[in-house]
PDB file of C-alpha atoms in Angstrom:
ATOM      1  CA  UNK A 274      26.614 -97.501  42.324  1.00  0.00           C
ATOM      2  CA  UNK A 275      25.054 -98.263  38.973  1.00  0.00           C
ATOM      3  CA  UNK A 276      24.302 -95.185  36.935  1.00  0.00           C
ATOM      4  CA  UNK A 277      20.771 -94.127  36.073  1.00  0.00           C
ATOM      5  CA  UNK A 278      19.290 -93.977  32.593  1.00  0.00           C
ATOM      6  CA  UNK A 279      17.880 -90.507  31.983  1.00  0.00           C
ATOM      7  CA  UNK A 280      16.034 -91.264  28.762  1.00  0.00           C
ATOM      8  CA  UNK A 281      16.466 -90.341  25.099  1.00  0.00           C
ATOM      9  CA  UNK A 282      19.098 -87.677  24.517  1.00  0.00           C
ATOM     10  CA  UNK A 283      16.941 -85.859  21.988  1.00  0.00           C
ATOM     11  CA  UNK A 284      14.262 -84.897  24.507  1.00  0.00           C
ATOM     12  CA  UNK A 285      15.439 -82.757  27.424  1.00  0.00           C
ATOM     13  CA  UNK A 286      12.919 -83.717  30.090  1.00  0.00           C
ATOM     14  CA  UNK A 287      13.442 -85.552  33.391  1.00  0.00           C
ATOM     15  CA  UNK A 288      12.271 -89.109  33.990  1.00  0.00           C
ATOM     16  CA  UNK A 289      11.925 -91.477  36.950  1.00  0.00           C
ATOM     17  CA  UNK A 290      14.877 -93.487  38.262  1.00  0.00           C
ATOM     18  CA  UNK A 291      12.850 -96.035  40.189  1.00  0.00           C
ATOM     19  CA  UNK A 292      14.559 -98.989  38.499  1.00  0.00           C
ATOM     20  CA  UNK A 293      18.067 -98.021  39.628  1.00  0.00           C
ATOM     21  CA  UNK A 294      20.109-100.047  42.084  1.00  0.00           C
ATOM     22  CA  UNK A 295      22.763 -98.227  44.081  1.00  0.00           C
ATOM     23  CA  UNK A 296      25.041 -98.057  47.077  1.00  0.00           C
ATOM     24  CA  UNK A 297      27.469 -95.553  48.524  1.00  0.00           C
ATOM     25  CA  UNK A 298      30.585 -95.709  50.643  1.00  0.00           C
ATOM     26  CA  UNK A 299      32.245 -93.195  52.913  1.00  0.00           C
ATOM     27  CA  UNK A 300      35.963 -92.532  52.951  1.00  0.00           C
ATOM     28  CA  UNK A 301      37.601 -89.976  55.264  1.00  0.00           C
ATOM     29  CA  UNK A 302      34.238 -88.408  55.977  1.00  0.00           C
ATOM     30  CA  UNK A 303      33.344 -87.891  52.318  1.00  0.00           C
ATOM     31  CA  UNK A 304      30.612 -89.876  50.636  1.00  0.00           C
ATOM     32  CA  UNK A 305      31.784 -91.385  47.373  1.00  0.00           C
ATOM     33  CA  UNK A 306      30.307 -93.553  44.692  1.00  0.00           C
ATOM     34  CA  UNK A 307      31.177 -95.311  41.482  1.00  0.00           C
ATOM     35  CA  UNK A 308      29.142 -96.067  38.398  1.00  0.00           C
ATOM     36  CA  UNK A 309      29.038 -98.647  35.654  1.00  0.00           C
ATOM     37  CA  UNK A 310      27.587 -98.687  32.180  1.00  0.00           C
ATOM     38  CA  UNK A 311      26.941-101.436  29.683  1.00  0.00           C
ATOM     39  CA  UNK A 312      30.432-100.928  28.305  1.00  0.00           C
ATOM     40  CA  UNK A 313      31.972-101.352  31.754  1.00  0.00           C
ATOM     41  CA  UNK A 314      33.289 -97.793  32.094  1.00  0.00           C
ATOM     42  CA  UNK A 315      31.986 -94.387  33.135  1.00  0.00           C
ATOM     43  CA  UNK A 316      35.043 -92.213  32.587  1.00  0.00           C
ATOM     44  CA  UNK A 317      35.215 -91.922  28.824  1.00  0.00           C
ATOM     45  CA  UNK A 318      34.513 -88.480  27.316  1.00  0.00           C
ATOM     46  CA  UNK A 319      32.588 -87.550  24.236  1.00  0.00           C
ATOM     47  CA  UNK A 320      31.848 -84.260  22.546  1.00  0.00           C
ATOM     48  CA  UNK A 321      28.280 -83.587  21.565  1.00  0.00           C
ATOM     49  CA  UNK A 322      27.581 -82.492  18.008  1.00  0.00           C
ATOM     50  CA  UNK A 323      24.542 -80.439  19.035  1.00  0.00           C
ATOM     51  CA  UNK A 324      24.861 -76.857  17.748  1.00  0.00           C
ATOM     52  CA  UNK A 325      23.240 -75.624  20.969  1.00  0.00           C
ATOM     53  CA  UNK A 326      26.251 -76.628  23.070  1.00  0.00           C
ATOM     54  CA  UNK A 327      29.522 -74.796  23.574  1.00  0.00           C
ATOM     55  CA  UNK A 328      32.047 -77.500  22.608  1.00  0.00           C
ATOM     56  CA  UNK A 329      32.060 -78.872  26.140  1.00  0.00           C
ATOM     57  CA  UNK A 330      33.931 -82.129  26.666  1.00  0.00           C
ATOM     58  CA  UNK A 331      31.162 -84.265  28.142  1.00  0.00           C
ATOM     59  CA  UNK A 332      31.485 -87.488  30.167  1.00  0.00           C
ATOM     60  CA  UNK A 333      29.647 -90.663  29.276  1.00  0.00           C
ATOM     61  CA  UNK A 334      27.983 -90.573  32.697  1.00  0.00           C
ATOM     62  CA  UNK A 335      27.240 -87.329  34.531  1.00  0.00           C
ATOM     63  CA  UNK A 336      28.135 -87.510  38.222  1.00  0.00           C
ATOM     64  CA  UNK A 337      25.992 -85.194  40.318  1.00  0.00           C
ATOM     65  CA  UNK A 338      26.115 -84.489  44.037  1.00  0.00           C
ATOM     66  CA  UNK A 339      22.704 -84.095  45.668  1.00  0.00           C
ATOM     67  CA  UNK A 340      21.301 -84.450  49.174  1.00  0.00           C
ATOM     68  CA  UNK A 341      19.947 -87.874  50.033  1.00  0.00           C
ATOM     69  CA  UNK A 342      17.810 -86.928  53.048  1.00  0.00           C
ATOM     70  CA  UNK A 343      15.691 -83.906  52.073  1.00  0.00           C
ATOM     71  CA  UNK A 344      12.088 -84.558  50.949  1.00  0.00           C
ATOM     72  CA  UNK A 345      11.153 -82.415  47.963  1.00  0.00           C
ATOM     73  CA  UNK A 346      14.764 -81.315  47.351  1.00  0.00           C
ATOM     74  CA  UNK A 347      17.032 -84.365  47.214  1.00  0.00           C
ATOM     75  CA  UNK A 348      15.862 -87.669  48.638  1.00  0.00           C
ATOM     76  CA  UNK A 349      17.059 -91.238  48.189  1.00  0.00           C
ATOM     77  CA  UNK A 350      14.585 -94.002  48.985  1.00  0.00           C
ATOM     78  CA  UNK A 351      15.999 -97.442  48.187  1.00  0.00           C
ATOM     79  CA  UNK A 352      16.892 -97.151  44.472  1.00  0.00           C
ATOM     80  CA  UNK A 353      14.806 -94.049  43.736  1.00  0.00           C
ATOM     81  CA  UNK A 354      15.980 -90.421  43.741  1.00  0.00           C
ATOM     82  CA  UNK A 355      13.427 -87.631  43.937  1.00  0.00           C
ATOM     83  CA  UNK A 356      13.184 -83.899  44.564  1.00  0.00           C
ATOM     84  CA  UNK A 357      13.785 -80.645  42.726  1.00  0.00           C
ATOM     85  CA  UNK A 358      17.563 -81.033  42.660  1.00  0.00           C
ATOM     86  CA  UNK A 359      17.278 -84.540  41.215  1.00  0.00           C
ATOM     87  CA  UNK A 360      14.833 -83.304  38.557  1.00  0.00           C
ATOM     88  CA  UNK A 361      17.091 -80.409  37.556  1.00  0.00           C
ATOM     89  CA  UNK A 362      20.099 -82.739  37.371  1.00  0.00           C
ATOM     90  CA  UNK A 363      18.255 -85.142  35.066  1.00  0.00           C
ATOM     91  CA  UNK A 364      17.080 -82.315  32.845  1.00  0.00           C
ATOM     92  CA  UNK A 365      20.624 -80.955  32.522  1.00  0.00           C
ATOM     93  CA  UNK A 366      21.975 -84.414  31.634  1.00  0.00           C
ATOM     94  CA  UNK A 367      19.402 -84.899  28.899  1.00  0.00           C
ATOM     95  CA  UNK A 368      19.885 -81.379  27.550  1.00  0.00           C
ATOM     96  CA  UNK A 369      23.623 -82.039  27.301  1.00  0.00           C
ATOM     97  CA  UNK A 370      22.987 -85.318  25.489  1.00  0.00           C
ATOM     98  CA  UNK A 371      24.271 -87.494  28.341  1.00  0.00           C
ATOM     99  CA  UNK A 372      22.168 -90.625  28.677  1.00  0.00           C
ATOM    100  CA  UNK A 373      23.296 -91.764  32.121  1.00  0.00           C
ATOM    101  CA  UNK A 374      23.664 -90.072  35.500  1.00  0.00           C
ATOM    102  CA  UNK A 375      25.110 -91.097  38.856  1.00  0.00           C
ATOM    103  CA  UNK A 376      23.904 -89.444  42.062  1.00  0.00           C
ATOM    104  CA  UNK A 377      26.452 -89.006  44.866  1.00  0.00           C
ATOM    105  CA  UNK A 378      25.523 -87.915  48.383  1.00  0.00           C
ATOM    106  CA  UNK A 379      26.654 -84.330  48.987  1.00  0.00           C
ATOM    107  CA  UNK A 380      26.555 -83.354  52.644  1.00  0.00           C
ATOM    108  CA  UNK A 381      26.603 -79.621  53.327  1.00  0.00           C
ATOM    109  CA  UNK A 382      30.221 -79.374  54.468  1.00  0.00           C
ATOM    110  CA  UNK A 383      31.514 -81.738  51.741  1.00  0.00           C
ATOM    111  CA  UNK A 384      30.107 -80.153  48.588  1.00  0.00           C
ATOM    112  CA  UNK A 385      33.186 -78.161  47.593  1.00  0.00           C
ATOM    113  CA  UNK A 386      35.436 -81.102  48.417  1.00  0.00           C
ATOM    114  CA  UNK A 387      33.480 -83.383  46.059  1.00  0.00           C
ATOM    115  CA  UNK A 388      34.164 -80.931  43.224  1.00  0.00           C
ATOM    116  CA  UNK A 389      37.769 -80.199  44.146  1.00  0.00           C
ATOM    117  CA  UNK A 390      38.679 -83.888  44.321  1.00  0.00           C
ATOM    118  CA  UNK A 391      36.907 -84.732  41.057  1.00  0.00           C
ATOM    119  CA  UNK A 392      34.346 -87.062  42.610  1.00  0.00           C
ATOM    120  CA  UNK A 393      31.474 -85.257  40.871  1.00  0.00           C
ATOM    121  CA  UNK A 394      30.969 -83.069  37.795  1.00  0.00           C
ATOM    122  CA  UNK A 395      28.164 -80.967  39.281  1.00  0.00           C
ATOM    123  CA  UNK A 396      26.656 -80.312  42.688  1.00  0.00           C
ATOM    124  CA  UNK A 397      22.964 -79.532  43.160  1.00  0.00           C
ATOM    125  CA  UNK A 398      22.373 -79.742  46.897  1.00  0.00           C
ATOM    126  CA  UNK A 399      20.507 -76.584  47.944  1.00  0.00           C
ATOM    127  CA  UNK A 400      23.841 -74.853  47.245  1.00  0.00           C
ATOM    128  CA  UNK A 401      23.508 -71.106  47.797  1.00  0.00           C
ATOM    129  CA  UNK A 402      25.485 -68.737  45.581  1.00  0.00           C
ATOM    130  CA  UNK A 403      27.686 -66.352  47.581  1.00  0.00           C
ATOM    131  CA  UNK A 404      30.453 -64.005  46.371  1.00  0.00           C
ATOM    132  CA  UNK A 405      33.073 -65.833  48.442  1.00  0.00           C
ATOM    133  CA  UNK A 406      32.085 -69.219  47.118  1.00  0.00           C
ATOM    134  CA  UNK A 407      31.753 -68.014  43.522  1.00  0.00           C
ATOM    135  CA  UNK A 408      35.410 -66.982  43.626  1.00  0.00           C
ATOM    136  CA  UNK A 409      36.474 -70.598  44.194  1.00  0.00           C
ATOM    137  CA  UNK A 410      33.881 -72.523  42.177  1.00  0.00           C
ATOM    138  CA  UNK A 411      31.652 -71.732  39.192  1.00  0.00           C
ATOM    139  CA  UNK A 412      27.875 -71.491  39.462  1.00  0.00           C
ATOM    140  CA  UNK A 413      25.202 -71.698  36.794  1.00  0.00           C
ATOM    141  CA  UNK A 414      21.869 -70.248  37.803  1.00  0.00           C
ATOM    142  CA  UNK A 415      20.331 -69.455  40.138  1.00  0.00           C
ATOM    143  CA  UNK A 416      17.509 -71.952  39.658  1.00  0.00           C
ATOM    144  CA  UNK A 417      15.613 -71.249  42.906  1.00  0.00           C
ATOM    145  CA  UNK A 418      15.199 -68.389  45.370  1.00  0.00           C
ATOM    146  CA  UNK A 419      14.374 -69.158  48.990  1.00  0.00           C
ATOM    147  CA  UNK A 420      15.495 -68.027  52.455  1.00  0.00           C
ATOM    148  CA  UNK A 421      16.552 -69.353  55.828  1.00  0.00           C
ATOM    149  CA  UNK A 422      13.626 -70.277  58.051  1.00  0.00           C
ATOM    150  CA  UNK A 423      12.723 -72.229  61.190  1.00  0.00           C
ATOM    151  CA  UNK A 424      11.018 -75.608  61.562  1.00  0.00           C
ATOM    152  CA  UNK A 425       9.164 -75.960  64.862  1.00  0.00           C
ATOM    153  CA  UNK A 426       6.340 -78.031  66.362  1.00  0.00           C
ATOM    154  CA  UNK A 427       2.934 -76.754  65.297  1.00  0.00           C
ATOM    155  CA  UNK A 428       2.181 -75.863  68.931  1.00  0.00           C
ATOM    156  CA  UNK A 429       5.393 -73.856  69.387  1.00  0.00           C
ATOM    157  CA  UNK A 430       5.267 -70.176  70.286  1.00  0.00           C
ATOM    158  CA  UNK A 431       8.307 -69.522  68.061  1.00  0.00           C
ATOM    159  CA  UNK A 432       7.501 -67.639  64.863  1.00  0.00           C
ATOM    160  CA  UNK A 433      10.648 -65.575  64.286  1.00  0.00           C
ATOM    161  CA  UNK A 434      14.348 -65.616  65.258  1.00  0.00           C
ATOM    162  CA  UNK A 435      13.907 -62.953  67.945  1.00  0.00           C
ATOM    163  CA  UNK A 436      11.844 -65.487  69.911  1.00  0.00           C
ATOM    164  CA  UNK A 437      14.649 -68.061  70.051  1.00  0.00           C
ATOM    165  CA  UNK A 438      16.309 -66.754  73.222  1.00  0.00           C
ATOM    166  CA  UNK A 439      16.744 -69.650  75.630  1.00  0.00           C
ATOM    167  CA  UNK A 440      15.831 -72.188  72.930  1.00  0.00           C
ATOM    168  CA  UNK A 441      18.014 -74.927  71.436  1.00  0.00           C
ATOM    169  CA  UNK A 442      18.331 -74.780  67.655  1.00  0.00           C
ATOM    170  CA  UNK A 443      19.824 -77.449  65.394  1.00  0.00           C
ATOM    171  CA  UNK A 444      21.525 -76.817  62.067  1.00  0.00           C
ATOM    172  CA  UNK A 445      23.825 -78.642  59.667  1.00  0.00           C
ATOM    173  CA  UNK A 446      27.533 -78.556  60.319  1.00  0.00           C
ATOM    174  CA  UNK A 447      29.354 -75.713  58.545  1.00  0.00           C
ATOM    175  CA  UNK A 448      26.430 -73.358  57.902  1.00  0.00           C
ATOM    176  CA  UNK A 449      27.570 -69.747  57.732  1.00  0.00           C
ATOM    177  CA  UNK A 450      23.991 -68.483  57.825  1.00  0.00           C
ATOM    178  CA  UNK A 451      23.509 -70.267  61.151  1.00  0.00           C
ATOM    179  CA  UNK A 452      26.655 -68.628  62.492  1.00  0.00           C
ATOM    180  CA  UNK A 453      25.115 -65.298  61.553  1.00  0.00           C
ATOM    181  CA  UNK A 454      21.854 -66.319  63.219  1.00  0.00           C
ATOM    182  CA  UNK A 455      23.685 -66.922  66.494  1.00  0.00           C
ATOM    183  CA  UNK A 456      25.514 -63.599  66.189  1.00  0.00           C
ATOM    184  CA  UNK A 457      22.366 -61.622  65.415  1.00  0.00           C
ATOM    185  CA  UNK A 458      20.119 -63.253  68.010  1.00  0.00           C
ATOM    186  CA  UNK A 459      22.092 -63.868  71.229  1.00  0.00           C
ATOM    187  CA  UNK A 460      20.668 -66.162  73.856  1.00  0.00           C
ATOM    188  CA  UNK A 461      19.905 -69.195  71.702  1.00  0.00           C
ATOM    189  CA  UNK A 462      21.738 -72.482  72.071  1.00  0.00           C
ATOM    190  CA  UNK A 463      23.090 -74.127  68.922  1.00  0.00           C
ATOM    191  CA  UNK A 464      23.736 -77.778  68.183  1.00  0.00           C
ATOM    192  CA  UNK A 465      24.998 -79.034  64.800  1.00  0.00           C
ATOM    193  CA  UNK A 466      24.695 -82.316  62.935  1.00  0.00           C
ATOM    194  CA  UNK A 467      26.075 -83.610  59.592  1.00  0.00           C
ATOM    195  CA  UNK A 468      22.643 -83.815  57.936  1.00  0.00           C
ATOM    196  CA  UNK A 469      19.470 -81.780  58.313  1.00  0.00           C
ATOM    197  CA  UNK A 470      17.528 -85.030  58.764  1.00  0.00           C
ATOM    198  CA  UNK A 471      19.595 -85.614  61.919  1.00  0.00           C
ATOM    199  CA  UNK A 472      18.315 -82.271  63.222  1.00  0.00           C
ATOM    200  CA  UNK A 473      14.730 -83.175  62.354  1.00  0.00           C
ATOM    201  CA  UNK A 474      15.151 -86.419  64.270  1.00  0.00           C
ATOM    202  CA  UNK A 475      16.220 -84.403  67.325  1.00  0.00           C
ATOM    203  CA  UNK A 476      13.133 -82.216  66.898  1.00  0.00           C
ATOM    204  CA  UNK A 477      10.935 -85.302  66.728  1.00  0.00           C
ATOM    205  CA  UNK A 478      12.429 -86.558  69.992  1.00  0.00           C
ATOM    206  CA  UNK A 479      11.992 -83.129  71.673  1.00  0.00           C
ATOM    207  CA  UNK A 480      15.755 -82.737  72.044  1.00  0.00           C
ATOM    208  CA  UNK A 481      15.733 -79.331  70.312  1.00  0.00           C
ATOM    209  CA  UNK A 482      13.157 -76.553  70.037  1.00  0.00           C
ATOM    210  CA  UNK A 483      13.734 -75.649  66.385  1.00  0.00           C
ATOM    211  CA  UNK A 484      15.626 -76.603  63.246  1.00  0.00           C
ATOM    212  CA  UNK A 485      17.006 -73.963  60.896  1.00  0.00           C
ATOM    213  CA  UNK A 486      17.741 -74.333  57.187  1.00  0.00           C
ATOM    214  CA  UNK A 487      16.389 -73.017  53.898  1.00  0.00           C
ATOM    215  CA  UNK A 488      12.602 -72.710  53.818  1.00  0.00           C
ATOM    216  CA  UNK A 489      12.344 -74.903  50.709  1.00  0.00           C
ATOM    217  CA  UNK A 490      14.112 -77.713  52.594  1.00  0.00           C
ATOM    218  CA  UNK A 491      12.145 -77.348  55.816  1.00  0.00           C
ATOM    219  CA  UNK A 492       8.812 -77.261  53.988  1.00  0.00           C
ATOM    220  CA  UNK A 493       9.444 -80.802  52.738  1.00  0.00           C
ATOM    221  CA  UNK A 494       9.939 -82.078  56.266  1.00  0.00           C
ATOM    222  CA  UNK A 495       6.827 -80.242  57.446  1.00  0.00           C
ATOM    223  CA  UNK A 496       4.728 -81.875  54.710  1.00  0.00           C
ATOM    224  CA  UNK A 497       6.202 -85.304  55.461  1.00  0.00           C
ATOM    225  CA  UNK A 498       5.738 -85.080  59.238  1.00  0.00           C
ATOM    226  CA  UNK A 499       3.973 -87.939  60.999  1.00  0.00           C
ATOM    227  CA  UNK A 500       1.338 -87.393  62.261  1.00  0.00           C
ATOM    228  CA  UNK A 501       0.356 -84.798  59.618  1.00  0.00           C
ATOM    229  CA  UNK A 502       0.907 -81.163  60.562  1.00  0.00           C
ATOM    230  CA  UNK A 503       3.191 -82.108  63.444  1.00  0.00           C
ATOM    231  CA  UNK A 504       5.627 -79.383  62.388  1.00  0.00           C
ATOM    232  CA  UNK A 505       5.411 -76.036  60.631  1.00  0.00           C
ATOM    233  CA  UNK A 506       7.780 -73.395  59.315  1.00  0.00           C
ATOM    234  CA  UNK A 507       7.602 -69.819  60.521  1.00  0.00           C
ATOM    235  CA  UNK A 508       6.625 -68.715  57.019  1.00  0.00           C
ATOM    236  CA  UNK A 509       8.875 -65.684  57.376  1.00  0.00           C
ATOM    237  CA  UNK A 510      12.343 -66.406  55.894  1.00  0.00           C
ATOM    238  CA  UNK A 511      14.949 -64.046  57.329  1.00  0.00           C
ATOM    239  CA  UNK A 512      17.636 -64.329  54.633  1.00  0.00           C
ATOM    240  CA  UNK A 513      17.661 -64.545  50.838  1.00  0.00           C
ATOM    241  CA  UNK A 514      19.278 -67.614  49.328  1.00  0.00           C
ATOM    242  CA  UNK A 515      19.795 -68.333  45.609  1.00  0.00           C
ATOM    243  CA  UNK A 516      20.531 -71.941  44.742  1.00  0.00           C
ATOM    244  CA  UNK A 517      22.982 -72.598  41.923  1.00  0.00           C
ATOM    245  CA  UNK A 518      24.454 -75.541  40.013  1.00  0.00           C
ATOM    246  CA  UNK A 519      28.063 -75.765  41.162  1.00  0.00           C
ATOM    247  CA  UNK A 520      31.036 -77.017  39.162  1.00  0.00           C
ATOM    248  CA  UNK A 521      34.802 -76.651  39.195  1.00  0.00           C
ATOM    249  CA  UNK A 522      36.145 -73.110  38.904  1.00  0.00           C
ATOM    250  CA  UNK A 523      37.632 -73.693  35.444  1.00  0.00           C
ATOM    251  CA  UNK A 524      34.454 -75.241  33.966  1.00  0.00           C
ATOM    252  CA  UNK A 525      33.164 -71.977  32.531  1.00  0.00           C
ATOM    253  CA  UNK A 526      32.226 -73.474  29.162  1.00  0.00           C
ATOM    254  CA  UNK A 527      30.180 -76.160  30.904  1.00  0.00           C
ATOM    255  CA  UNK A 528      28.561 -73.383  32.914  1.00  0.00           C
ATOM    256  CA  UNK A 529      27.171 -71.829  29.728  1.00  0.00           C
ATOM    257  CA  UNK A 530      25.633 -75.125  28.664  1.00  0.00           C
ATOM    258  CA  UNK A 531      24.134 -75.725  32.101  1.00  0.00           C
ATOM    259  CA  UNK A 532      22.758 -72.180  32.105  1.00  0.00           C
ATOM    260  CA  UNK A 533      21.148 -72.828  28.725  1.00  0.00           C
ATOM    261  CA  UNK A 534      19.640 -76.039  30.111  1.00  0.00           C
ATOM    262  CA  UNK A 535      18.132 -74.143  33.054  1.00  0.00           C
ATOM    263  CA  UNK A 536      16.671 -71.551  30.668  1.00  0.00           C
ATOM    264  CA  UNK A 537      15.146 -74.326  28.538  1.00  0.00           C
ATOM    265  CA  UNK A 538      13.686 -76.014  31.624  1.00  0.00           C
ATOM    266  CA  UNK A 539      11.899 -72.786  32.524  1.00  0.00           C
ATOM    267  CA  UNK A 540      10.765 -72.109  28.967  1.00  0.00           C
ATOM    268  CA  UNK A 541       9.163 -75.506  28.384  1.00  0.00           C
ATOM    269  CA  UNK A 542       7.366 -75.556  31.732  1.00  0.00           C
ATOM    270  CA  UNK A 543       9.344 -78.368  33.356  1.00  0.00           C
ATOM    271  CA  UNK A 544      10.767 -76.044  36.017  1.00  0.00           C
ATOM    272  CA  UNK A 545       7.309 -74.913  37.125  1.00  0.00           C
ATOM    273  CA  UNK A 546       6.052 -78.495  37.185  1.00  0.00           C
ATOM    274  CA  UNK A 547       8.987 -79.717  39.256  1.00  0.00           C
ATOM    275  CA  UNK A 548       8.738 -76.860  41.750  1.00  0.00           C
ATOM    276  CA  UNK A 549       4.998 -77.398  42.159  1.00  0.00           C
ATOM    277  CA  UNK A 550       5.265 -81.179  42.499  1.00  0.00           C
ATOM    278  CA  UNK A 551       8.249 -81.145  44.855  1.00  0.00           C
ATOM    279  CA  UNK A 552       7.921 -77.938  46.889  1.00  0.00           C
ATOM    280  CA  UNK A 553       4.262 -76.949  46.681  1.00  0.00           C
ATOM    281  CA  UNK A 554       1.917 -74.370  45.213  1.00  0.00           C
ATOM    282  CA  UNK A 555       2.435 -70.617  45.134  1.00  0.00           C
ATOM    283  CA  UNK A 556       0.204 -70.321  48.201  1.00  0.00           C
ATOM    284  CA  UNK A 557       2.340 -72.852  50.067  1.00  0.00           C
ATOM    285  CA  UNK A 558       5.826 -71.647  49.136  1.00  0.00           C
ATOM    286  CA  UNK A 559       5.277 -67.987  48.277  1.00  0.00           C
ATOM    287  CA  UNK A 560       5.567 -66.075  45.026  1.00  0.00           C
ATOM    288  CA  UNK A 561       9.338 -65.526  45.329  1.00  0.00           C
ATOM    289  CA  UNK A 562      10.160 -69.242  45.432  1.00  0.00           C
ATOM    290  CA  UNK A 563       7.500 -70.140  42.843  1.00  0.00           C
ATOM    291  CA  UNK A 564       8.938 -67.638  40.340  1.00  0.00           C
ATOM    292  CA  UNK A 565      11.962 -68.613  38.208  1.00  0.00           C
ATOM    293  CA  UNK A 566      14.901 -66.383  39.206  1.00  0.00           C
ATOM    294  CA  UNK A 567      16.798 -64.389  36.602  1.00  0.00           C
ATOM    295  CA  UNK A 568      19.807 -66.351  35.402  1.00  0.00           C
ATOM    296  CA  UNK A 569      23.179 -64.706  35.900  1.00  0.00           C
ATOM    297  CA  UNK A 570      25.971 -64.711  33.340  1.00  0.00           C
ATOM    298  CA  UNK A 571      28.680 -67.354  33.600  1.00  0.00           C
ATOM    299  CA  UNK A 572      32.246 -66.232  34.412  1.00  0.00           C
ATOM    300  CA  UNK A 573      34.767 -65.611  31.666  1.00  0.00           C
ATOM    301  CA  UNK A 574      37.381 -68.380  31.194  1.00  0.00           C
ATOM    302  CA  UNK A 575      39.578 -68.688  34.281  1.00  0.00           C
ATOM    303  CA  UNK A 576      42.098 -71.126  35.756  1.00  0.00           C
ATOM    304  CA  UNK A 577      41.439 -73.763  38.378  1.00  0.00           C
ATOM    305  CA  UNK A 578      41.320 -72.682  41.981  1.00  0.00           C
ATOM    306  CA  UNK A 579      44.677 -72.756  43.748  1.00  0.00           C
ATOM    307  CA  UNK A 580      43.209 -72.800  47.244  1.00  0.00           C
ATOM    308  CA  UNK A 581      42.548 -76.070  49.029  1.00  0.00           C
ATOM    309  CA  UNK A 582      39.045 -77.064  49.981  1.00  0.00           C
ATOM    310  CA  UNK A 583      38.789 -77.072  53.774  1.00  0.00           C
ATOM    311  CA  UNK A 584      35.090 -77.489  54.339  1.00  0.00           C
ATOM    312  CA  UNK A 585      34.676 -73.767  54.980  1.00  0.00           C
ATOM    313  CA  UNK A 586      31.315 -72.558  56.241  1.00  0.00           C
ATOM    314  CA  UNK A 587      28.538 -72.489  53.704  1.00  0.00           C
ATOM    315  CA  UNK A 588      25.484 -70.296  53.485  1.00  0.00           C
ATOM    316  CA  UNK A 589      23.164 -73.249  53.087  1.00  0.00           C
TER     317      UNK A 589
END
């Protein structure tokens, strides 16, 4: 995969990647990628001289895991990457002074593995911050607040989880929030797939009655449905999810720089623009999602995680 130019390093604002060519390969169930630059390497490190950064050792190319199949969040179409997560990743790269970025597919149950095995530097893939997860990896953020919801046909009677009894629901493999959904609302039938787009395909073919994921993800599929308005969300999220930028547990200095980048993105209006363009207006997505969440402090310096990544269940 050839890396993507993210524009001048003195102007922290995201740009289009429509001119990029790319490919990805899968090894042992984990999507991987490689990148090249004009010098023929993407692994050299450099330290920025910007006084706004915290002496982070920065790579020549930033490798970022995002979803490839979620309209409005992380979507790959040919050589173009779009969505909120892609925009935030580009903004972070430019804020850090990194001129090139490589996007790697991050499936839900592979996100921690991509970090643990060093395949990516950051993961932005609708990655919810939870106490259990934050003990093993480091999060900067949150950069979005949303909640688990349901995607159903517009004509469906289903408007809340309590109406799912007897229905078949699809979710991504390894979702802890879906496990809790099954426990809290007995009587529903669950099927899982590697990608949320696989679930949406089942919904399109009338193989399932509903798809469950974060509302911000499902809204993109609802807007992109063909014919228009074929699907809708319930509009009543039943959990609270805070998306964060994930990195290795020991990367606490990088966390501070990424947090500063997120704060700058909010301050200069780029966050609001990206949310509006990718997710929708306040009326469409609700005030909670359309409002920048309060950024949490980064952890104090700490060692690398000693536990192995086993694809443990994720919130979203």
